[in-house]
Coordinates of C-alpha atoms in Angstrom, one line a residue:
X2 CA 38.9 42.1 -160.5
X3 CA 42.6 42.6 -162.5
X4 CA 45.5 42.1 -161.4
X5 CA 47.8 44.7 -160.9
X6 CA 49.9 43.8 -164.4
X7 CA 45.9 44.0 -165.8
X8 CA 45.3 40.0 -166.7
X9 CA 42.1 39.5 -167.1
X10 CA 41.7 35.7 -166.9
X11 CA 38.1 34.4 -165.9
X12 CA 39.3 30.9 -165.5
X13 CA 37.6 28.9 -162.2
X14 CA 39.2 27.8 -159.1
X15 CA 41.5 24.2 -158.9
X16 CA 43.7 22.4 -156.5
X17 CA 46.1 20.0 -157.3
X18 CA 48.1 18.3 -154.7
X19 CA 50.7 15.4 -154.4
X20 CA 51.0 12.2 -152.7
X21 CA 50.8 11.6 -148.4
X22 CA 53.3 13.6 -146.6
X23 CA 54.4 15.0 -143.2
X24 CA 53.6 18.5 -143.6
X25 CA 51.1 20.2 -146.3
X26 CA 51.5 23.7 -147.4
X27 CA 48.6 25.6 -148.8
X28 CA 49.2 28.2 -151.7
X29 CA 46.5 30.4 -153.7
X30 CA 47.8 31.3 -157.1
X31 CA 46.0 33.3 -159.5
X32 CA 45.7 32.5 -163.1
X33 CA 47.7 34.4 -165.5
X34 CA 46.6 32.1 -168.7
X35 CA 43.2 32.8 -170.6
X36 CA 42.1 29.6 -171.3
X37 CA 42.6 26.0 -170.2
X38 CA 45.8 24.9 -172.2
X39 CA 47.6 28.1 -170.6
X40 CA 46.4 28.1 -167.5
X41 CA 48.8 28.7 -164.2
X42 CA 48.4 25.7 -162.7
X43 CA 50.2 24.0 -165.6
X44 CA 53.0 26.2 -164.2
X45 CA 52.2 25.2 -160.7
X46 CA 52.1 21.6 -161.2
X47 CA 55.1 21.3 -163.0
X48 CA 56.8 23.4 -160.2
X49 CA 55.3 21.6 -157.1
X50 CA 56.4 18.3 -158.5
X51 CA 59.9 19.1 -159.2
X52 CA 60.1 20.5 -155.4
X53 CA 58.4 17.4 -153.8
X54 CA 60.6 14.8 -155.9
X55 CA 63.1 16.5 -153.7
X56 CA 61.3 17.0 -150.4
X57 CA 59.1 14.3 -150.3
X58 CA 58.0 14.9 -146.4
X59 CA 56.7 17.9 -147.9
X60 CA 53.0 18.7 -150.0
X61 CA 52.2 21.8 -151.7
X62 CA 48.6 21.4 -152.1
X63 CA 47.7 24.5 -154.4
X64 CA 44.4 26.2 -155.4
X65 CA 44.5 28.5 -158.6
X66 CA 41.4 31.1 -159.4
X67 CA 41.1 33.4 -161.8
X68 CA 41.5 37.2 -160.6
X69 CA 38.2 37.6 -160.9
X70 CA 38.1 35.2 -157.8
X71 CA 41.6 35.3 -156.1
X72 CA 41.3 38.2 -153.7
X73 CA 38.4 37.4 -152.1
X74 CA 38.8 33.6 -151.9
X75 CA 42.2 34.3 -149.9
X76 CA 39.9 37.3 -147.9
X77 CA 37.2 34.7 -147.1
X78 CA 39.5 32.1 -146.0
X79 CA 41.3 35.0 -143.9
X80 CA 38.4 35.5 -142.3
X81 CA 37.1 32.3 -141.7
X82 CA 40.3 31.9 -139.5
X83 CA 41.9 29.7 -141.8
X84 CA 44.4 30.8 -144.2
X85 CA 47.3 29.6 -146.4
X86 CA 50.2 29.3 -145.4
X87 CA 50.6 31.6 -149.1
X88 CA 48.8 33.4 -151.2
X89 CA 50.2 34.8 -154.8
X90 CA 47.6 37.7 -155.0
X91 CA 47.2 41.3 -156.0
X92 CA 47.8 43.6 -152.5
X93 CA 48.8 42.5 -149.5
X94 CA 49.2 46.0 -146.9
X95 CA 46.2 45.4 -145.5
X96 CA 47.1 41.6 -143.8
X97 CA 50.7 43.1 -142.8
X98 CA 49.3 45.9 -141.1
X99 CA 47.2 43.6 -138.8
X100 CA 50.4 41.7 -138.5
X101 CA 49.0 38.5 -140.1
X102 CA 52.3 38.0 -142.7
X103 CA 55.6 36.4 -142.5
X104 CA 58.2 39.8 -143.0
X105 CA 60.1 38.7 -146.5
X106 CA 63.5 38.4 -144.1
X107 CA 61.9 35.7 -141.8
X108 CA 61.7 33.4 -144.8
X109 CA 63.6 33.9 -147.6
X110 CA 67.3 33.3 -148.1
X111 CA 69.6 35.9 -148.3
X112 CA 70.8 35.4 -151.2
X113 CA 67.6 35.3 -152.7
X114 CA 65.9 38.7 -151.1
X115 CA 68.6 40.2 -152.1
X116 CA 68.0 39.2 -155.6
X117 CA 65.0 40.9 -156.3
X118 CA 65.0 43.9 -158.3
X119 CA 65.3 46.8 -156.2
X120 CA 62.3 49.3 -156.8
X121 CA 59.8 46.1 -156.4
X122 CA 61.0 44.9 -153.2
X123 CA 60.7 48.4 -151.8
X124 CA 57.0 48.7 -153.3
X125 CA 56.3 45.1 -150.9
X126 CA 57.5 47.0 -147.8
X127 CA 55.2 48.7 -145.2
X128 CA 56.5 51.1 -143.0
X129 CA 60.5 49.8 -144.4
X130 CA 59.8 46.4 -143.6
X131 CA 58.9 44.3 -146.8
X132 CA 56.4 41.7 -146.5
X133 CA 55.1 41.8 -149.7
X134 CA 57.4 39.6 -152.3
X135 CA 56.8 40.2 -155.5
X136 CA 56.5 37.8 -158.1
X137 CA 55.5 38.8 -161.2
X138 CA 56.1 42.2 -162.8
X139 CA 55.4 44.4 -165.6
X140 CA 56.3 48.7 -167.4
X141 CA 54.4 50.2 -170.0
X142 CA 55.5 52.0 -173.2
X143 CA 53.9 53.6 -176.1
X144 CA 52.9 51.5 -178.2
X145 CA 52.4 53.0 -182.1
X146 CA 50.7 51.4 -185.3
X147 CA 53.7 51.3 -188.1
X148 CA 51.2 51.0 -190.8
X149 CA 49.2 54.2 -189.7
X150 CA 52.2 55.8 -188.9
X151 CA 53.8 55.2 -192.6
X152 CA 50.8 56.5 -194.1
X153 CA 50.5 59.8 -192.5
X154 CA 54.1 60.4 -192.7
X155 CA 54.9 60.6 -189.1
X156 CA 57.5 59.7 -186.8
X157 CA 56.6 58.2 -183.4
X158 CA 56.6 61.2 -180.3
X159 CA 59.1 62.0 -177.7
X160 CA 57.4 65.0 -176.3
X161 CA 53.5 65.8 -175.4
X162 CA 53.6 68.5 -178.4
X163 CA 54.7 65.7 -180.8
X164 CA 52.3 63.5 -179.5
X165 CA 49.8 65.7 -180.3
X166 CA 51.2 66.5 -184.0
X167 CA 51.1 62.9 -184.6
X168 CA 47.7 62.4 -183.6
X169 CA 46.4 65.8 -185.2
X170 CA 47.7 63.8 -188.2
X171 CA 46.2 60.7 -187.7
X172 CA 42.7 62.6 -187.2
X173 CA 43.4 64.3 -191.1
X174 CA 44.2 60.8 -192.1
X175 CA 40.9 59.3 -191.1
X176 CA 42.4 57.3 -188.0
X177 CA 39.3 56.6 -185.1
X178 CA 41.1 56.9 -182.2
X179 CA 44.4 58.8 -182.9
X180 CA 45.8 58.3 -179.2
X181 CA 43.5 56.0 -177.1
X182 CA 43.0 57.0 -173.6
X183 CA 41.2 54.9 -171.6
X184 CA 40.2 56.4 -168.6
X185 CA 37.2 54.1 -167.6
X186 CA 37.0 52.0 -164.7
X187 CA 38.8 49.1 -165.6
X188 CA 42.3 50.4 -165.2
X189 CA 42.2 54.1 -165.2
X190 CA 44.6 54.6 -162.3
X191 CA 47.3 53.0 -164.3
X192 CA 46.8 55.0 -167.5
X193 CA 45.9 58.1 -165.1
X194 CA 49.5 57.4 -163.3
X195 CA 51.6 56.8 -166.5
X196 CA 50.4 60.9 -167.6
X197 CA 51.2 62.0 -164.1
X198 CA 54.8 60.5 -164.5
X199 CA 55.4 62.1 -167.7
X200 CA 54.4 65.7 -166.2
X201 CA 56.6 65.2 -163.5
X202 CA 54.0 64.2 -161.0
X203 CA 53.1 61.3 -159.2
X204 CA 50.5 59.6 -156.8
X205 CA 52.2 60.7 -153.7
X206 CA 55.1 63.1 -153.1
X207 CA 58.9 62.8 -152.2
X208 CA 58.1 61.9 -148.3
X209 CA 55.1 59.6 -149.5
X210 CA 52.3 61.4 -148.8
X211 CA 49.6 61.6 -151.3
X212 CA 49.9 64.7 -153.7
X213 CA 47.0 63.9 -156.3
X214 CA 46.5 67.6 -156.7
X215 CA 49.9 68.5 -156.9
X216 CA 50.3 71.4 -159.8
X217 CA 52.2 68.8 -162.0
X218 CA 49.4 66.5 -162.2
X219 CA 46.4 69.4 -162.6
X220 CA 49.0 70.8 -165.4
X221 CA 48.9 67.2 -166.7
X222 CA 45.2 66.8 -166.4
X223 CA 44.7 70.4 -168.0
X224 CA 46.9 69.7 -170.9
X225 CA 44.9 66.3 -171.9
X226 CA 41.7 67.4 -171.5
X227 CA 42.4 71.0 -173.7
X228 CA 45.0 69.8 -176.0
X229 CA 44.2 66.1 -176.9
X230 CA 40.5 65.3 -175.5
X231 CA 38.9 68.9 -176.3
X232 CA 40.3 68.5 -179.7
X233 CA 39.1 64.9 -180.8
X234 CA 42.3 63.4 -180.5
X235 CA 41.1 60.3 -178.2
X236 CA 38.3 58.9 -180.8
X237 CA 34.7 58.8 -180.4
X238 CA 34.5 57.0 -176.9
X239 CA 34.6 59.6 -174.2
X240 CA 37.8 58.5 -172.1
X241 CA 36.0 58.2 -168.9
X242 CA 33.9 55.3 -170.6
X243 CA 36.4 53.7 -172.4
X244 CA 38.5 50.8 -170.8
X245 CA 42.3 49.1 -171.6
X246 CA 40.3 45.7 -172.7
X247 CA 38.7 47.8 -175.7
X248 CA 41.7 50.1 -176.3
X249 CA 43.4 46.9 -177.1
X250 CA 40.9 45.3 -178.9
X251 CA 40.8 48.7 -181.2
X252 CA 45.2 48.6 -181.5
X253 CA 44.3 44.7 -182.8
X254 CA 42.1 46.1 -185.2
X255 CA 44.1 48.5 -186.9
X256 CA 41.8 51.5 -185.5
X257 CA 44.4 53.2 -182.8
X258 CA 47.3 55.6 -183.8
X259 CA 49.0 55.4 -179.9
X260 CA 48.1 54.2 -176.9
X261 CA 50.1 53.3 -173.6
X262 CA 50.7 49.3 -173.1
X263 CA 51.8 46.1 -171.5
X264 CA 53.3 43.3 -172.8
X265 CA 50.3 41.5 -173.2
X266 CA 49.5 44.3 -176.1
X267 CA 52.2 43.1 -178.1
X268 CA 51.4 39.5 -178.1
X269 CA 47.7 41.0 -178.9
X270 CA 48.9 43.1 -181.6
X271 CA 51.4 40.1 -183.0
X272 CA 48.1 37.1 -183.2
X273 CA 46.0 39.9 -185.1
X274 CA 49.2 41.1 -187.8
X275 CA 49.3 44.5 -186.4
X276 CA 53.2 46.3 -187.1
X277 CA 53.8 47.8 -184.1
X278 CA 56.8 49.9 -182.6
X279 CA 57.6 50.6 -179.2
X280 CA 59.2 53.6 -177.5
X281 CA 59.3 54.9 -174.3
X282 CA 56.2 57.2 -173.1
X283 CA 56.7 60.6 -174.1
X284 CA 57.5 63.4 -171.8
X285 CA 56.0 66.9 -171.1
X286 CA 59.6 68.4 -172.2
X287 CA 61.2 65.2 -173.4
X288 CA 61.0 61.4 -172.8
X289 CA 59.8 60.5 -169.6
X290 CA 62.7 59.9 -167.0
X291 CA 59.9 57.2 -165.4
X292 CA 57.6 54.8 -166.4
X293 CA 54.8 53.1 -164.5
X294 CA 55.9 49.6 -163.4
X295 CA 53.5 47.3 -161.7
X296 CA 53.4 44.1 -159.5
X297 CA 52.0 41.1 -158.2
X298 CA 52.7 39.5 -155.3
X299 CA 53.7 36.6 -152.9
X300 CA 52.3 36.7 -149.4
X301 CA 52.5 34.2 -146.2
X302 CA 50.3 34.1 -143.8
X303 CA 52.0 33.3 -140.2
X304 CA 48.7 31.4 -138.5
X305 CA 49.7 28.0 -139.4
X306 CA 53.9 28.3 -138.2
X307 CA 56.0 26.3 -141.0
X308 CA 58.0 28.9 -141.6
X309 CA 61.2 27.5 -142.4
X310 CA 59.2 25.2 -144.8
X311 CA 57.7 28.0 -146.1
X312 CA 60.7 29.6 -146.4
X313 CA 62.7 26.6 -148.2
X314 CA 59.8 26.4 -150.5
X315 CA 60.1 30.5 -151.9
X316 CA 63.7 30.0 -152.1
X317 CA 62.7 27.2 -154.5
X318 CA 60.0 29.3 -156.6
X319 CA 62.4 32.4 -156.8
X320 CA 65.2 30.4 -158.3
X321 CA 66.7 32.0 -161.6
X322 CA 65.1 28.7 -163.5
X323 CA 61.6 29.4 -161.7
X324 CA 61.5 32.9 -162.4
X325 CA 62.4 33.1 -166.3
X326 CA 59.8 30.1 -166.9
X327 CA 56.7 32.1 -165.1
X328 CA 58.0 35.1 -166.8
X329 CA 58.2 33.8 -170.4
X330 CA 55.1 31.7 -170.1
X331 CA 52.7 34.7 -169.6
X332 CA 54.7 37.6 -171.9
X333 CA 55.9 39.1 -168.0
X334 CA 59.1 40.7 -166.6
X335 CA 61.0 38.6 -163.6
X336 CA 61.1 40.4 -160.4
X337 CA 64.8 39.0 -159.7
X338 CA 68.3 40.6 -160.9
X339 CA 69.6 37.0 -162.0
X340 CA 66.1 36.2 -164.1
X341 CA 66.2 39.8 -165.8
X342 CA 70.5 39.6 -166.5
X343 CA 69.7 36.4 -168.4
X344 CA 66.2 37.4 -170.5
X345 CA 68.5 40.3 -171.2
X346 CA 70.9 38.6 -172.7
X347 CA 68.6 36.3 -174.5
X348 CA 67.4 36.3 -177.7
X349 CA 64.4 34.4 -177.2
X350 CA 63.2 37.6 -175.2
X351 CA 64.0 40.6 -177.3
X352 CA 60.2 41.3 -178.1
X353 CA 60.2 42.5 -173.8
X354 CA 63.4 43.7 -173.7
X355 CA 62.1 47.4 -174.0
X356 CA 59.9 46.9 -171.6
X357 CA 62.7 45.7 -169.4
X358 CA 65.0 48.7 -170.1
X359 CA 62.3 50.5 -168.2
X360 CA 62.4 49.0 -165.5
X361 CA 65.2 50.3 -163.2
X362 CA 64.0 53.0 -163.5
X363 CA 59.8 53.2 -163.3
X364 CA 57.7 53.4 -160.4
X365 CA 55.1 51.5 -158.6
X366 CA 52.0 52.8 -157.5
X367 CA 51.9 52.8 -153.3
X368 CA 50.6 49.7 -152.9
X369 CA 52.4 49.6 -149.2
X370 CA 49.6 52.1 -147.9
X371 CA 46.4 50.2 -146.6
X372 CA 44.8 53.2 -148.1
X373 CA 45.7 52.4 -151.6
X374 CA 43.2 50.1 -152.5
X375 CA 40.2 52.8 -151.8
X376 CA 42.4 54.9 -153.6
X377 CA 42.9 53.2 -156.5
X378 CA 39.0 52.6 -156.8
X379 CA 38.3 56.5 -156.4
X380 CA 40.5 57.4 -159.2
X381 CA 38.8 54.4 -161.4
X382 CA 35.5 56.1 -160.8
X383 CA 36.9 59.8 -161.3
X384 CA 39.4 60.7 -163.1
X385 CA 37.8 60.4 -166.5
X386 CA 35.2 63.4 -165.1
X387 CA 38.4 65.4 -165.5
X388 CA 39.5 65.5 -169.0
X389 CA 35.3 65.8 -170.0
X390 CA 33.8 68.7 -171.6
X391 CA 32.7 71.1 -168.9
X392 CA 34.9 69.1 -166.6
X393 CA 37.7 70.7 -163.8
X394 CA 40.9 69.1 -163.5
X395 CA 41.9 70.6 -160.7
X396 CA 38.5 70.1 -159.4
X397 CA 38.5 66.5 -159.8
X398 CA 42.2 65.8 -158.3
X399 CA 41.5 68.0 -155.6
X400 CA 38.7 65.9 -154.9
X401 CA 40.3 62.6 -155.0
X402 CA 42.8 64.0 -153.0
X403 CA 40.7 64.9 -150.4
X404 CA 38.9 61.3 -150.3
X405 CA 42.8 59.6 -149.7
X406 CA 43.7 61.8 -147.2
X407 CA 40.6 60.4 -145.8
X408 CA 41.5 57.4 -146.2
X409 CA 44.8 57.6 -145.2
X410 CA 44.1 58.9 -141.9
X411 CA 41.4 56.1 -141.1
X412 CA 43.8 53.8 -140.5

């Protein structure tokens, strides 16, 4: 299990709690760290004790787990009838559509749901009512190896032809994987959606239905398997098997021309002395007009009551303070207009500021469908059949299109 934003921490479950008090809240957190000294309860503790110095007939008793563990923990604890009050997790449709969350407007301030960045508080909503908050965010770019780049004499792409120069070049120039495109399980539907965003294409279509096989994406599809995959271009792991965690692995080492990328990759590509540059991903005519942005979120569950607790507490967490720490802890963008105006404006934060120039204007996959999750495993499992020798685009989309129709009209 990743997160949506694709951290990948394996670290084990912990609670942490305060001292006696009227009222206890319980919040599941995952772990965005990857390793003990980073871990998020560090965050959490630091947080929790700053709010109960100031509300002491309140606990927060929280429990962090890794991703690998997060989901199900909170789906266990759902089912066993006893859930938070919150849980910071990766999805959340499926409890709002049994009516099992808090709507984001019964808790929060004003002032403070208004403050989240616009296209992520429409990806929490279900139906136009958000219940999903978000709380931790993150857009990809292109990421490009200066050195590799130098050396073949080439200038970094704006358009799918000059991506496809530059990697022809790479290939001359003994590069092993000129553009890495990992279309394997781990995270294919985020790579799969960044290519259908810069052919003009999408996940669903302009009233929200699904559109897999709409004739942008099979163009899409069509183009990277005959004009990058059919020619070599990816390297010598078919796409279908290869996943982000090695793509990135292959950037640290100096083996990758290009490849789409978080933040993460550039803290990656920084420990291991890799010059990299960063642009935005190129476009089938010209830069693409959107990126893929992605999201984590904040969810409460309405079993226990508390919700004017609950809702002092997120008030608290989404403070402009709250919000820049989490995001400059774990290399992420802040989900609030305040927190992003001042990492703007900061120096301390240039190495993310073009990933948030994208922002305003990428897009989220659907995660307000119940259907999504099913989805998003389909594609995982799929897509890299299309871009395969011998494989059919269109036949693959139209597939996957067929299974979320499906599944969009099982619930």
């Amino acid at each position: 299990m990743v997160s949506a934003l694709g951290m990948t921490a394996v670290l084990g479950g912990c609670g942490m709690t305060g001292g006696s008090a009227d009222l206890t809240l319980k919040l599941v957190a995952a772990d965005y760290g990857d390793n003990a000294a980073n871990s998020s309860r560090k965050y959490w503790d630091k947080l929790v004790k700053e709010y109960e110095a100031e509300h002491p007939d309140v606990e927060i008793d929280v429990s962090v787990y890794s991703w690998n563990d997060v989901d199900r923990k909170v789906r266990e604890m759902v089912a066993a009838g006893d859930p938070p009050d919150m849980a910071q997790i990766g999805a959340y449709a499926d409890y709002a559509a049994e009516n099992q969350l808090y709507k984001a407007d019964d808790l929060l301030s004003i002032p403070v749901q208004a403050d989240f960045v616009g296209q992520l508080a429409t990806a929490g909503q279900v139906k136009g009512v958000q219940y999903g908050m978000p709380f931790a965010s993150s857009t990809r770019v292109l990421f490009y190896n200066k050195t590799l780049f130098a050396k073949a004499g080439i200038t970094p792409p704006e358009t799918w032809e000059d991506l496809a120069d530059d990697a022809e070049a790479l290939k001359a120039d003994g590069v092993k994987y000129p553009y890495a495109l990992p279309l394997g399980p781990e995270e294919a539907q985020a790579e799969t959606m960044q290519w259908m965003l810069s052919g003009g294409g999408g996940y669903t279509d302009s009233v929200d239905s699904y559109g897999i096989d709409a004739p942008e994406n099979i163009d899409t599809f069509s183009w990277l398997k005959d004009d990058l995959v059919g020619k070599g271009l990816t390297g010598p792991v078919a796409p279908g098997e290869l996943n982000r965690a090695a793509a990135f692995a292959a950037f640290a080492k100096g083996e990758v021309g290009m490849l789409n990328g978080h933040p993460s990759l550039a803290k990656i590509a920084a420990k291991a002395g890799v010059k990299y540059g960063m642009v935005p991903t190129p476009g089938k005519e010209g830069t693409t007009s959107s990126t893929l942005g992605v999201a984590d979120w904040m969810t409460a569950f309405r079993k226990n009551g508390h919700r004017d607790q609950v809702g002092d507490f997120l008030d608290f967490v989404y403070s402009e303070k709250n919000v820049l720490a989490f995001s400059r802890e774990y290399d992420l963008l802040p989900v609030t207009s305040s927190a992003s105006s001042a990492m703007a404006a900061s120096g301390q934060d240039r190495h993310l500021r073009t990933f948030l120039d994208e922002l305003p204007s990428s897009e989220l996959y659907p995660a307000g469908k119940t259907s999504w999750a099913e989805v998003s495993a389909q594609v995982k499992q799929q897509i890299g059949k299309a871009v395969a020798p011998g494989g059919s685009p269109s036949g693959v989309l139209s597939r996957l299109q067929a299974e979320a129709s499906r599944a969009e009209n099982a619930e």
